[in-house]
Short mmCIF file of C-alpha atoms in Angstrom, two decimals:
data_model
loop_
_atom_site.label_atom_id
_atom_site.label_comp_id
_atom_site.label_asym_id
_atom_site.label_seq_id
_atom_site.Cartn_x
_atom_site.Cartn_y
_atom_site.Cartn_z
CA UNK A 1 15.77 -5.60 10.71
CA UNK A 2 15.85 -4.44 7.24
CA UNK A 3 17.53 -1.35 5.39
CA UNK A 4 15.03 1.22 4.34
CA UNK A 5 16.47 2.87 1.33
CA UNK A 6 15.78 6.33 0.10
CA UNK A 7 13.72 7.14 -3.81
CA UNK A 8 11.88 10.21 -5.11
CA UNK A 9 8.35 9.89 -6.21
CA UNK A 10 8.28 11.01 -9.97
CA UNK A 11 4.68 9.76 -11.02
CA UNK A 12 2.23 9.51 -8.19
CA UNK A 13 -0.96 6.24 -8.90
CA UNK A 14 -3.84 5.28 -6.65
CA UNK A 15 -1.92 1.93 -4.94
CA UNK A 16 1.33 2.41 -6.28
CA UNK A 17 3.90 4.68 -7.73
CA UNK A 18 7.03 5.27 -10.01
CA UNK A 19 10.07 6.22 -8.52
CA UNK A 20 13.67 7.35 -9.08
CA UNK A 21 15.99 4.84 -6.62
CA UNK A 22 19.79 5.65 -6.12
CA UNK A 23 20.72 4.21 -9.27
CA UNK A 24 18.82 6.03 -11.89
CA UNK A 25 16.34 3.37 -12.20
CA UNK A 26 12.34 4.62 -11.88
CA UNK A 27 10.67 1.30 -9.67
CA UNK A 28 7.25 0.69 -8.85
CA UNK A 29 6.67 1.36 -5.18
CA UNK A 30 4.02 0.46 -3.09
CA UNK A 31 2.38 3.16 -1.37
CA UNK A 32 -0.51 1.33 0.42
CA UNK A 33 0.64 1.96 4.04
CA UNK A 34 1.93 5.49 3.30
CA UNK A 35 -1.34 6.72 1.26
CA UNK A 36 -1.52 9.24 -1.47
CA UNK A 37 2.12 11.25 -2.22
CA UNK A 38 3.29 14.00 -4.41
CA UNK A 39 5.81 13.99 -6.86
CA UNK A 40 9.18 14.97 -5.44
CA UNK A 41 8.26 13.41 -2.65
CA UNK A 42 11.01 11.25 -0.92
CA UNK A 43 10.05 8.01 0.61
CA UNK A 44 11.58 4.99 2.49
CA UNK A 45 11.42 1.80 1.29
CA UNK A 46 11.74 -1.93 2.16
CA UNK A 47 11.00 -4.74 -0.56
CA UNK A 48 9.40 -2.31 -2.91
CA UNK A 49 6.68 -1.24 -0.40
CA UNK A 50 6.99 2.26 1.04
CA UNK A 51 6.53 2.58 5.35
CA UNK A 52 8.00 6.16 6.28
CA UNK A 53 7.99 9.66 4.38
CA UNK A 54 11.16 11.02 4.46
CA UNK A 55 12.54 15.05 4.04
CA UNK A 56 15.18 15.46 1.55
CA UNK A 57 17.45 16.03 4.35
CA UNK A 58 17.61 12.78 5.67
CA UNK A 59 16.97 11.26 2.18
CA UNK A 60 20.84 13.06 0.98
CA UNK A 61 22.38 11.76 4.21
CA UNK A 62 20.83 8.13 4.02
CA UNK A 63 22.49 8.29 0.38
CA UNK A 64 25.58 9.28 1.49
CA UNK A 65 25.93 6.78 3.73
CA UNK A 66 24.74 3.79 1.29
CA UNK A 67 27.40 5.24 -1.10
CA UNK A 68 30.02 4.55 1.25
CA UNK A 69 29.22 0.94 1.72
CA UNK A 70 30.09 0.23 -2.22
#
């Protein structure tokens, strides 16, 4: 089982794109098995590839709860 953690799609590419994760950073994602996504867009994400879209909803409570593990 791994833990799918939460990031918002700010520059959208062909195979991959950039993306703000929980700390501030902007990672390269893979979005190969998700297809094409919009900026804004929240994703799910395991070892840098992306496998679920997410709504901001669950993205905010996903957060929260990752917060509380630090």
């Amino acid at each position: 089982m791994c833990v799918g953690i939460p990031v918002k799609v700010v520059q959208s590419g062909k195979w991959y794109c950039n993306c703000l994760d929980y700390s501030g950073n902007i990672i390269d994602v893979d979005i190969t098995l998700v297809g094409d996504v919009d900026v804004n867009e929240w994703l799910l994400i395991s070892n840098g590839t992306a496998y679920r879209r997410i709504c901001e909803r669950e993205a905010m409570e996903i957060l929260h709860v990752l917060s509380m593990l630090n």
